[in-house]
mmCIF file of C-alpha atoms in Angstrom:
data_model
loop_
_atom_site.group_PDB
_atom_site.id
_atom_site.type_symbol
_atom_site.label_atom_id
_atom_site.label_comp_id
_atom_site.label_asym_id
_atom_site.label_seq_id
_atom_site.Cartn_x
_atom_site.Cartn_y
_atom_site.Cartn_z
ATOM 1 C CA MET A 1 133.144 117.035 102.693
ATOM 2 C CA SER A 2 133.244 116.592 99.085
ATOM 3 C CA THR A 3 131.138 113.443 97.841
ATOM 4 C CA THR A 4 132.322 111.257 94.132
ATOM 5 C CA VAL A 5 129.647 111.284 91.803
ATOM 6 C CA SER A 6 129.025 108.275 90.328
ATOM 7 C CA LYS A 7 128.519 107.399 87.144
ATOM 8 C CA HIS A 8 126.013 104.675 85.463
ATOM 9 C CA GLN A 9 124.531 103.204 82.199
ATOM 10 C CA ASN A 10 121.703 101.000 81.300
ATOM 11 C CA PHE A 11 121.965 97.312 80.622
ATOM 12 C CA VAL A 12 120.799 96.358 77.965
ATOM 13 C CA GLY A 13 121.755 93.113 76.107
ATOM 14 C CA GLY A 14 124.473 92.282 78.711
ATOM 15 C CA GLU A 15 126.483 95.282 77.606
ATOM 16 C CA TRP A 16 126.289 99.278 80.090
ATOM 17 C CA VAL A 17 124.749 101.430 77.458
ATOM 18 C CA ASP A 18 124.136 105.599 77.949
ATOM 19 C CA ALA A 19 120.346 106.960 77.210
ATOM 20 C CA THR A 20 120.436 107.330 73.286
ATOM 21 C CA GLY A 21 119.585 111.014 74.087
ATOM 22 C CA GLY A 22 122.360 111.016 76.361
ATOM 23 C CA GLU A 23 120.564 112.692 79.286
ATOM 24 C CA THR A 24 121.452 111.882 82.897
ATOM 25 C CA MET A 25 119.889 112.942 86.100
ATOM 26 C CA GLU A 26 120.624 112.930 89.137
ATOM 27 C CA VAL A 27 120.337 110.336 91.859
ATOM 28 C CA LEU A 28 120.526 111.541 95.427
ATOM 29 C CA ASN A 29 121.193 110.833 99.436
ATOM 30 C CA PRO A 30 118.204 111.799 100.873
ATOM 31 C CA ALA A 31 119.931 111.960 104.260
ATOM 32 C CA THR A 32 121.928 114.786 103.464
ATOM 33 C CA GLY A 33 119.899 116.257 99.748
ATOM 34 C CA GLU A 34 123.957 115.115 98.557
ATOM 35 C CA THR A 35 123.813 114.359 94.799
ATOM 36 C CA ILE A 36 125.752 111.012 94.969
ATOM 37 C CA ALA A 37 125.260 109.592 91.660
ATOM 38 C CA GLU A 38 124.552 110.064 88.253
ATOM 39 C CA VAL A 39 121.552 107.675 85.748
ATOM 40 C CA PRO A 40 120.246 107.730 82.295
ATOM 41 C CA ARG A 41 117.050 109.484 82.184
ATOM 42 C CA SER A 42 115.858 106.880 79.545
ATOM 43 C CA SER A 43 113.440 107.564 77.628
ATOM 44 C CA ALA A 44 110.229 105.012 75.510
ATOM 45 C CA GLU A 45 113.607 104.582 72.283
ATOM 46 C CA ASP A 46 115.680 103.266 75.785
ATOM 47 C CA VAL A 47 113.168 101.115 76.940
ATOM 48 C CA ASP A 48 112.093 99.208 73.100
ATOM 49 C CA ARG A 49 115.829 99.618 72.628
ATOM 50 C CA ALA A 50 115.675 97.086 76.006
ATOM 51 C CA VAL A 51 112.362 94.344 74.978
ATOM 52 C CA GLN A 52 114.383 94.058 71.204
ATOM 53 C CA ALA A 53 117.200 93.135 73.410
ATOM 54 C CA ALA A 54 115.106 90.515 75.782
ATOM 55 C CA LYS A 55 112.822 89.055 72.898
ATOM 56 C CA LYS A 56 116.573 88.428 71.669
ATOM 57 C CA ALA A 57 117.365 86.191 74.563
ATOM 58 C CA LEU A 58 113.843 84.778 75.000
ATOM 59 C CA PRO A 59 113.543 82.218 72.401
ATOM 60 C CA GLU A 60 117.381 80.694 73.792
ATOM 61 C CA TRP A 61 116.104 80.843 77.380
ATOM 62 C CA LEU A 62 112.616 79.417 76.662
ATOM 63 C CA GLU A 63 115.028 76.083 75.926
ATOM 64 C CA THR A 64 116.361 76.025 79.463
ATOM 65 C CA THR A 65 114.659 73.407 81.879
ATOM 66 C CA PRO A 66 113.662 74.260 84.795
ATOM 67 C CA GLY A 67 116.780 72.576 86.840
ATOM 68 C CA GLU A 68 119.332 75.231 84.309
ATOM 69 C CA ARG A 69 117.345 78.040 85.610
ATOM 70 C CA ALA A 70 117.182 76.938 88.908
ATOM 71 C CA GLU A 71 121.045 77.038 89.073
ATOM 72 C CA ILE A 72 121.869 80.047 87.208
ATOM 73 C CA LEU A 73 119.176 81.563 90.054
ATOM 74 C CA LEU A 74 121.131 79.560 93.180
ATOM 75 C CA LYS A 75 124.657 81.332 91.517
ATOM 76 C CA LEU A 76 122.998 84.991 91.635
ATOM 77 C CA ALA A 77 121.314 84.524 95.340
ATOM 78 C CA ASP A 78 124.801 83.665 95.906
ATOM 79 C CA ALA A 79 125.956 86.453 94.434
ATOM 80 C CA LEU A 80 124.546 88.782 96.136
ATOM 81 C CA ASP A 81 124.671 87.257 99.812
ATOM 82 C CA GLN A 82 128.715 87.461 99.637
ATOM 83 C CA HIS A 83 128.053 91.102 98.286
ATOM 84 C CA GLY A 84 125.446 91.850 101.274
ATOM 85 C CA ASP A 85 127.402 93.994 102.942
ATOM 86 C CA GLU A 86 128.195 96.497 100.299
ATOM 87 C CA ILE A 87 125.257 96.096 98.958
ATOM 88 C CA ALA A 88 123.051 97.325 102.143
ATOM 89 C CA GLU A 89 126.035 99.827 102.475
ATOM 90 C CA LEU A 90 125.117 101.321 99.090
ATOM 91 C CA GLU A 91 121.450 101.129 99.827
ATOM 92 C CA SER A 92 121.014 102.752 102.994
ATOM 93 C CA GLN A 93 123.324 105.858 101.038
ATOM 94 C CA ASN A 94 120.339 105.855 98.603
ATOM 95 C CA VAL A 95 116.974 105.303 100.629
ATOM 96 C CA GLY A 96 118.715 106.516 103.285
ATOM 97 C CA LYS A 97 117.717 104.337 105.620
ATOM 98 C CA PRO A 98 119.743 103.038 108.660
ATOM 99 C CA LEU A 99 122.499 100.697 108.007
ATOM 100 C CA SER A 100 120.899 97.831 109.911
ATOM 101 C CA TYR A 101 118.060 97.254 108.185
ATOM 102 C CA ALA A 102 119.359 97.659 105.137
ATOM 103 C CA LYS A 103 121.474 94.981 105.871
ATOM 104 C CA ASP A 104 118.129 93.108 107.292
ATOM 105 C CA GLU A 105 116.864 93.014 104.412
ATOM 106 C CA ILE A 106 119.774 91.427 101.896
ATOM 107 C CA PRO A 107 119.069 87.743 103.690
ATOM 108 C CA VAL A 108 115.349 88.081 102.777
ATOM 109 C CA ALA A 109 116.067 89.147 98.981
ATOM 110 C CA VAL A 110 118.993 85.787 98.333
ATOM 111 C CA ASP A 111 116.065 83.845 100.274
ATOM 112 C CA ASN A 112 113.464 84.966 97.692
ATOM 113 C CA ILE A 113 116.200 84.063 95.208
ATOM 114 C CA ARG A 114 116.965 81.065 96.665
ATOM 115 C CA PHE A 115 112.937 80.278 96.727
ATOM 116 C CA PHE A 116 112.122 80.725 93.415
ATOM 117 C CA ALA A 117 115.397 78.677 91.921
ATOM 118 C CA GLY A 118 112.981 75.501 93.806
ATOM 119 C CA ALA A 119 110.284 76.965 92.274
ATOM 120 C CA ALA A 120 111.514 76.277 89.428
ATOM 121 C CA ARG A 121 111.484 72.848 89.228
ATOM 122 C CA LEU A 122 107.717 72.962 90.441
ATOM 123 C CA LEU A 123 105.452 73.844 87.689
ATOM 124 C CA GLU A 124 102.471 72.207 86.679
ATOM 125 C CA GLY A 125 100.063 71.640 85.151
ATOM 126 C CA LYS A 126 96.161 70.212 85.642
ATOM 127 C CA SER A 127 96.307 66.588 85.504
ATOM 128 C CA ALA A 128 96.051 64.867 82.106
ATOM 129 C CA GLY A 129 91.999 64.001 81.046
ATOM 130 C CA GLU A 130 89.761 62.385 78.247
ATOM 131 C CA TYR A 131 86.816 64.698 79.357
ATOM 132 C CA MET A 132 85.318 63.979 75.313
ATOM 133 C CA ARG A 133 85.265 60.686 73.259
ATOM 134 C CA GLY A 134 88.553 60.643 70.839
ATOM 135 C CA TYR A 135 90.550 63.722 72.837
ATOM 136 C CA SER A 136 92.832 64.048 75.582
ATOM 137 C CA SER A 137 92.986 67.340 77.313
ATOM 138 C CA TRP A 138 95.425 68.549 78.929
ATOM 139 C CA LEU A 139 96.924 71.583 80.738
ATOM 140 C CA ARG A 140 101.024 72.962 79.985
ATOM 141 C CA ARG A 141 102.717 76.324 82.041
ATOM 142 C CA GLU A 142 104.803 78.352 79.317
ATOM 143 C CA PRO A 143 106.529 81.205 80.167
ATOM 144 C CA ILE A 144 104.376 84.318 78.962
ATOM 145 C CA GLY A 145 106.934 85.594 77.311
ATOM 146 C CA ILE A 146 108.704 89.013 78.699
ATOM 147 C CA VAL A 147 107.352 91.021 81.684
ATOM 148 C CA GLY A 148 108.458 94.381 82.590
ATOM 149 C CA GLY A 149 108.964 95.342 86.314
ATOM 150 C CA ILE A 150 108.383 98.740 88.221
ATOM 151 C CA ALA A 151 109.852 99.069 90.990
ATOM 152 C CA PRO A 152 109.324 101.155 94.278
ATOM 153 C CA TRP A 153 111.835 103.583 96.131
ATOM 154 C CA ASN A 154 111.255 102.268 100.242
ATOM 155 C CA TYR A 155 112.735 98.318 99.184
ATOM 156 C CA PRO A 156 114.357 99.476 95.888
ATOM 157 C CA LEU A 157 116.898 95.823 95.554
ATOM 158 C CA MET A 158 114.404 93.446 98.038
ATOM 159 C CA MET A 159 111.498 94.300 95.281
ATOM 160 C CA ALA A 160 113.271 94.188 92.749
ATOM 161 C CA VAL A 161 114.085 90.949 93.434
ATOM 162 C CA TRP A 162 110.587 89.716 94.250
ATOM 163 C CA LYS A 163 109.648 90.603 91.186
ATOM 164 C CA LEU A 164 112.570 89.639 88.883
ATOM 165 C CA ALA A 165 113.383 85.946 90.324
ATOM 166 C CA PRO A 166 109.613 84.323 89.629
ATOM 167 C CA ALA A 167 110.248 85.641 86.103
ATOM 168 C CA LEU A 168 113.636 83.984 85.088
ATOM 169 C CA ALA A 169 112.205 81.007 87.131
ATOM 170 C CA ALA A 170 109.542 80.368 84.986
ATOM 171 C CA GLY A 171 111.553 81.351 82.062
ATOM 172 C CA ASN A 172 110.293 84.597 81.220
ATOM 173 C CA VAL A 173 113.030 87.569 80.722
ATOM 174 C CA GLN A 174 111.980 90.674 82.438
ATOM 175 C CA VAL A 175 113.053 94.658 81.452
ATOM 176 C CA LEU A 176 113.542 96.337 84.854
ATOM 177 C CA LYS A 177 113.076 100.283 85.726
ATOM 178 C CA PRO A 178 113.926 100.515 89.304
ATOM 179 C CA SER A 179 112.936 104.253 90.630
ATOM 180 C CA GLU A 180 114.147 107.249 89.581
ATOM 181 C CA GLN A 181 115.314 108.000 93.018
ATOM 182 C CA THR A 182 116.772 104.770 94.072
ATOM 183 C CA PRO A 183 117.844 102.645 91.435
ATOM 184 C CA LEU A 184 121.643 101.655 92.474
ATOM 185 C CA THR A 185 121.054 98.610 93.889
ATOM 186 C CA THR A 186 119.706 97.057 91.305
ATOM 187 C CA LEU A 187 122.153 98.734 88.566
ATOM 188 C CA ARG A 188 124.542 96.983 91.083
ATOM 189 C CA PHE A 189 122.680 93.405 91.401
ATOM 190 C CA ALA A 190 122.774 93.446 87.415
ATOM 191 C CA GLN A 191 126.587 94.768 87.377
ATOM 192 C CA LEU A 192 126.814 90.777 89.423
ATOM 193 C CA ALA A 193 124.304 89.353 86.643
ATOM 194 C CA ALA A 194 125.998 90.458 83.531
ATOM 195 C CA ASP A 195 128.576 87.374 84.607
ATOM 196 C CA ILE A 196 125.605 84.893 85.346
ATOM 197 C CA LEU A 197 123.069 86.024 83.195
ATOM 198 C CA PRO A 198 122.629 85.044 79.390
ATOM 199 C CA ALA A 199 122.749 88.955 77.620
ATOM 200 C CA GLY A 200 119.881 89.824 77.508
ATOM 201 C CA VAL A 201 117.794 87.737 80.272
ATOM 202 C CA LEU A 202 117.769 90.686 82.513
ATOM 203 C CA ASN A 203 117.401 94.455 80.985
ATOM 204 C CA VAL A 204 117.616 97.599 83.285
ATOM 205 C CA VAL A 205 117.049 100.545 82.268
ATOM 206 C CA THR A 206 116.699 104.067 85.110
ATOM 207 C CA GLY A 207 114.830 107.270 84.123
ATOM 208 C CA ASP A 208 111.135 108.982 85.570
ATOM 209 C CA GLY A 209 107.748 106.981 85.820
ATOM 210 C CA VAL A 210 107.364 108.975 82.134
ATOM 211 C CA PRO A 211 108.270 108.299 79.576
ATOM 212 C CA ALA A 212 109.992 105.449 81.263
ATOM 213 C CA GLY A 213 107.741 103.389 82.686
ATOM 214 C CA GLU A 214 105.076 104.674 80.402
ATOM 215 C CA ALA A 215 106.907 102.729 77.475
ATOM 216 C CA ILE A 216 107.263 99.529 79.086
ATOM 217 C CA VAL A 217 103.845 99.460 79.389
ATOM 218 C CA LYS A 218 102.639 100.242 76.419
ATOM 219 C CA HIS A 219 104.590 98.527 74.317
ATOM 220 C CA PRO A 220 102.943 95.656 72.887
ATOM 221 C CA ASP A 221 105.933 93.009 72.840
ATOM 222 C CA VAL A 222 105.924 93.291 77.052
ATOM 223 C CA ARG A 223 103.260 90.442 77.848
ATOM 224 C CA LEU A 224 102.659 91.317 82.154
ATOM 225 C CA VAL A 225 103.395 94.613 83.873
ATOM 226 C CA SER A 226 104.466 94.087 87.534
ATOM 227 C CA LEU A 227 104.523 96.964 89.537
ATOM 228 C CA THR A 228 104.664 97.813 93.179
ATOM 229 C CA GLY A 229 103.652 101.257 94.002
ATOM 230 C CA ASP A 230 100.566 103.578 94.830
ATOM 231 C CA VAL A 231 97.134 103.410 93.544
ATOM 232 C CA GLU A 232 97.086 106.253 91.097
ATOM 233 C CA THR A 233 99.767 104.672 89.515
ATOM 234 C CA GLY A 234 98.167 101.056 89.534
ATOM 235 C CA LYS A 235 94.992 102.328 87.986
ATOM 236 C CA ILE A 236 96.872 104.103 85.165
ATOM 237 C CA ILE A 237 98.987 100.839 84.580
ATOM 238 C CA ALA A 238 95.452 98.284 84.571
ATOM 239 C CA ARG A 239 93.805 101.284 81.861
ATOM 240 C CA THR A 240 96.996 101.618 79.828
ATOM 241 C CA ALA A 241 97.426 97.729 79.928
ATOM 242 C CA ALA A 242 93.903 96.947 78.524
ATOM 243 C CA ASP A 243 95.105 98.746 75.287
ATOM 244 C CA THR A 244 97.717 95.347 74.699
ATOM 245 C CA LEU A 245 95.404 92.908 76.799
ATOM 246 C CA LYS A 246 98.388 92.232 79.121
ATOM 247 C CA ARG A 247 98.592 90.991 82.275
ATOM 248 C CA VAL A 248 99.365 93.115 85.661
ATOM 249 C CA HIS A 249 100.059 92.409 88.749
ATOM 250 C CA LEU A 250 99.875 95.200 91.374
ATOM 251 C CA GLU A 251 100.815 95.356 94.767
ATOM 252 C CA LEU A 252 99.389 98.857 95.726
ATOM 253 C CA GLY A 253 99.626 101.250 98.853
ATOM 254 C CA GLY A 254 96.626 100.020 102.025
ATOM 255 C CA LYS A 255 95.317 101.298 104.546
ATOM 256 C CA ALA A 256 96.033 98.784 106.612
ATOM 257 C CA PRO A 257 93.915 98.920 110.472
ATOM 258 C CA VAL A 258 95.547 97.790 113.430
ATOM 259 C CA ILE A 259 92.924 95.346 115.278
ATOM 260 C CA VAL A 260 92.798 95.988 119.349
ATOM 261 C CA PHE A 261 90.401 93.622 121.131
ATOM 262 C CA ASP A 262 88.925 94.829 124.362
ATOM 263 C CA ASP A 263 91.017 92.552 126.491
ATOM 264 C CA ALA A 264 94.242 94.015 124.955
ATOM 265 C CA ASP A 265 97.215 95.360 126.609
ATOM 266 C CA PRO A 266 97.696 99.143 126.721
ATOM 267 C CA GLU A 267 101.099 99.026 126.671
ATOM 268 C CA ALA A 268 101.002 95.931 123.909
ATOM 269 C CA VAL A 269 99.324 97.865 121.619
ATOM 270 C CA ALA A 270 101.002 100.961 121.826
ATOM 271 C CA ALA A 271 104.164 99.448 121.255
ATOM 272 C CA GLY A 272 102.539 97.692 117.957
ATOM 273 C CA ILE A 273 100.923 100.261 116.411
ATOM 274 C CA LYS A 274 104.451 102.100 116.788
ATOM 275 C CA ILE A 275 106.216 99.384 114.838
ATOM 276 C CA GLY A 276 103.270 98.531 112.268
ATOM 277 C CA GLY A 277 102.766 102.883 111.373
ATOM 278 C CA PHE A 278 106.682 103.798 111.804
ATOM 279 C CA TRP A 279 108.781 100.388 110.299
ATOM 280 C CA ASN A 280 110.855 102.035 107.599
ATOM 281 C CA SER A 281 110.114 105.230 108.700
ATOM 282 C CA GLY A 282 106.084 104.489 107.803
ATOM 283 C CA GLN A 283 107.229 103.902 104.066
ATOM 284 C CA ASP A 284 105.852 100.316 104.081
ATOM 285 C CA CYS A 285 102.589 99.721 102.285
ATOM 286 C CA THR A 286 101.411 97.354 104.748
ATOM 287 C CA ALA A 287 102.022 100.487 107.212
ATOM 288 C CA ALA A 288 99.283 100.692 110.631
ATOM 289 C CA SER A 289 97.115 103.956 109.280
ATOM 290 C CA ARG A 290 94.075 103.799 111.354
ATOM 291 C CA VAL A 291 93.253 101.382 114.287
ATOM 292 C CA VAL A 292 90.005 99.473 114.648
ATOM 293 C CA ALA A 293 89.400 99.324 118.256
ATOM 294 C CA GLY A 294 86.487 97.230 120.653
ATOM 295 C CA PRO A 295 84.220 99.658 122.456
ATOM 296 C CA LYS A 296 85.844 98.767 125.857
ATOM 297 C CA THR A 297 88.855 100.606 124.631
ATOM 298 C CA SER A 298 87.692 103.735 124.446
ATOM 299 C CA ARG A 299 88.644 104.935 127.658
ATOM 300 C CA TRP A 300 92.611 104.365 126.153
ATOM 301 C CA THR A 301 94.353 107.475 125.326
ATOM 302 C CA ILE A 302 97.122 107.367 122.986
ATOM 303 C CA SER A 303 99.651 109.778 124.901
ATOM 304 C CA SER A 304 99.203 108.079 128.388
ATOM 305 C CA SER A 305 100.986 104.761 126.382
ATOM 306 C CA TRP A 306 102.724 105.840 123.436
ATOM 307 C CA PRO A 307 107.021 105.178 123.910
ATOM 308 C CA THR A 308 107.962 108.646 121.979
ATOM 309 C CA SER A 309 111.146 108.711 123.997
ATOM 310 C CA THR A 310 112.539 105.827 121.339
ATOM 311 C CA THR A 311 111.644 107.639 118.305
ATOM 312 C CA THR A 312 115.215 108.967 117.232
ATOM 313 C CA VAL A 313 115.975 110.787 114.523
ATOM 314 C CA GLY A 314 119.598 110.535 113.222
ATOM 315 C CA LEU A 315 122.011 109.718 110.468
ATOM 316 C CA THR A 316 121.898 106.398 108.845
ATOM 317 C CA LYS A 317 124.801 104.544 109.936
ATOM 318 C CA LYS A 318 124.142 106.209 113.998
ATOM 319 C CA PRO A 319 123.932 102.912 116.107
ATOM 320 C CA ARG A 320 120.782 101.047 115.817
ATOM 321 C CA LEU A 321 117.803 103.104 117.432
ATOM 322 C CA PRO A 322 114.108 102.209 116.655
ATOM 323 C CA PHE A 323 112.979 104.284 113.443
ATOM 324 C CA ASP A 324 116.010 106.193 112.816
ATOM 325 C CA SER A 325 115.583 107.766 110.141
ATOM 326 C CA PRO A 326 113.250 110.891 109.585
ATOM 327 C CA PRO A 327 110.156 110.286 106.824
ATOM 328 C CA VAL A 328 110.755 111.182 103.211
ATOM 329 C CA ARG A 329 107.201 110.480 101.860
ATOM 330 C CA THR A 330 104.685 109.274 104.022
ATOM 331 C CA VAL A 331 101.907 111.938 102.413
ATOM 332 C CA ALA A 332 99.890 109.567 101.264
ATOM 333 C CA PHE A 333 100.328 107.192 103.938
ATOM 334 C CA LEU A 334 98.808 110.096 106.061
ATOM 335 C CA ALA A 335 96.078 110.872 103.469
ATOM 336 C CA ARG A 336 94.314 107.406 103.577
ATOM 337 C CA SER A 337 94.259 107.841 107.187
ATOM 338 C CA ARG A 338 91.209 110.507 106.241
ATOM 339 C CA LYS A 339 89.247 108.093 104.377
ATOM 340 C CA PRO A 340 85.539 107.356 106.416
ATOM 341 C CA SER A 341 86.529 104.226 108.165
ATOM 342 C CA THR A 342 82.930 102.730 109.649
ATOM 343 C CA ARG A 343 84.556 101.121 112.998
ATOM 344 C CA SER A 344 85.400 102.428 116.392
ATOM 345 C CA CYS A 345 88.647 104.835 116.335
ATOM 346 C CA TRP A 346 91.238 106.966 117.840
ATOM 347 C CA ASP A 347 92.079 109.767 116.013
ATOM 348 C CA PHE A 348 95.786 111.404 116.270
ATOM 349 C CA GLU A 349 98.083 113.727 115.355
ATOM 350 C CA ILE A 350 101.470 113.600 113.906
ATOM 351 C CA THR A 351 103.040 117.621 114.019
ATOM 352 C CA GLY A 352 106.399 116.252 112.578
ATOM 353 C CA PRO A 353 108.733 113.999 111.230
ATOM 354 C CA ILE A 354 107.732 112.668 114.739
ATOM 355 C CA SER A 355 106.212 114.068 117.413
ATOM 356 C CA ILE A 356 103.241 112.490 118.019
ATOM 357 C CA SER A 357 100.126 113.644 120.492
ATOM 358 C CA SER A 358 96.152 112.921 121.185
ATOM 359 C CA PRO A 359 93.581 115.102 121.239
ATOM 360 C CA SER A 360 92.585 115.760 125.121
ATOM 361 C CA ALA A 361 93.145 113.415 127.480
ATOM 362 C CA GLY A 362 90.056 110.479 128.393
ATOM 363 C CA SER A 363 88.266 111.332 124.988
ATOM 364 C CA PRO A 364 88.346 109.161 122.042
ATOM 365 C CA THR A 365 87.243 111.252 118.469
ATOM 366 C CA CYS A 366 86.320 108.901 116.731
ATOM 367 C CA SER A 367 83.380 106.216 116.286
ATOM 368 C CA ASP A 368 81.188 104.413 114.333
ATOM 369 C CA SER A 369 81.093 106.206 110.405
ATOM 370 C CA THR A 370 83.974 108.942 110.842
ATOM 371 C CA ALA A 371 86.844 109.699 109.889
ATOM 372 C CA GLY A 372 90.168 109.341 112.000
ATOM 373 C CA THR A 373 91.984 112.619 110.826
ATOM 374 C CA SER A 374 96.328 113.667 110.615
ATOM 375 C CA SER A 375 98.530 116.089 109.127
ATOM 376 C CA SER A 376 102.151 115.606 108.755
ATOM 377 C CA SER A 377 105.218 117.825 107.810
ATOM 378 C CA ASN A 378 106.689 116.397 104.963
ATOM 379 C CA ARG A 379 110.112 116.833 104.962
ATOM 380 C CA SER A 380 111.899 118.042 101.445
#
């Protein structure tokens, strides 16, 4: 059955525009491998066009009161809420995650916008005072200006909202680049925002990290860059941002531990590890990638208590089953589990998307300064 390929444009200055060079890139449904959309392959010139649109919108947006910004954000939240089912369907299709998971994320995104709508009215500075004779001192909080946002592929719209809502609430304007793999819900959100936000307050450009993301970080008029991504990308952004003294907000990957105390129930531990490690197919910056365990747990084995029978791979619209979306990119998490640990832990092996086995039964293979090891076959 053929799939209809939708065509999309960048959202710049309240208008929908192609990339200046006319180039496009394909967007895939990772569950099927089919091309489902084409979006602009933006260049540094496209980013500059978006920044100039934001710069033009900034003076008027700076004049809005907290109450006015709060009212606009509440309208954005209502629009997202009203189109939640449609957007969840699109997220599921573009990301390849279960539809039920995508639907769970919409209320979180809506609530986040409403939270910052309220926070817009609570901006405050330190108390004024006379700390030198003849002088009064006070702290005044003012918007930074143009904020660049670079969102990830695992929670595309939710992470985009987490960037734009606080920026707009504080009186800033936004240039946002979604992941080149998963831009569709952010573009759909921009369509909703076009009827609510003044032109240029929110701008969305699609494209690769280089050159589009890099251009956001390097642009001298962008005063803060917020990234949700991997550690190496964060390091590059921090170094690059230093050249123009930009502020950075970096939400990067982790090596999150599951801490197991001596009196823990093995069955509960197994269930917790499964949820912590494989929620959203393990594609989560806080996904559990190691176990830090007390000395009395050394007799446990993962194979004796791991409920693998409910770990199911399937298409995204099947009835909700635990972890029914196969991993897309989990190698980074697995690689981090190889790094040294100074505490007791278990060694376990991931031999495929969901098949899990332990080493020899009853024999913990990791203690003190020895690192656990993991390996995986990555789905293409």
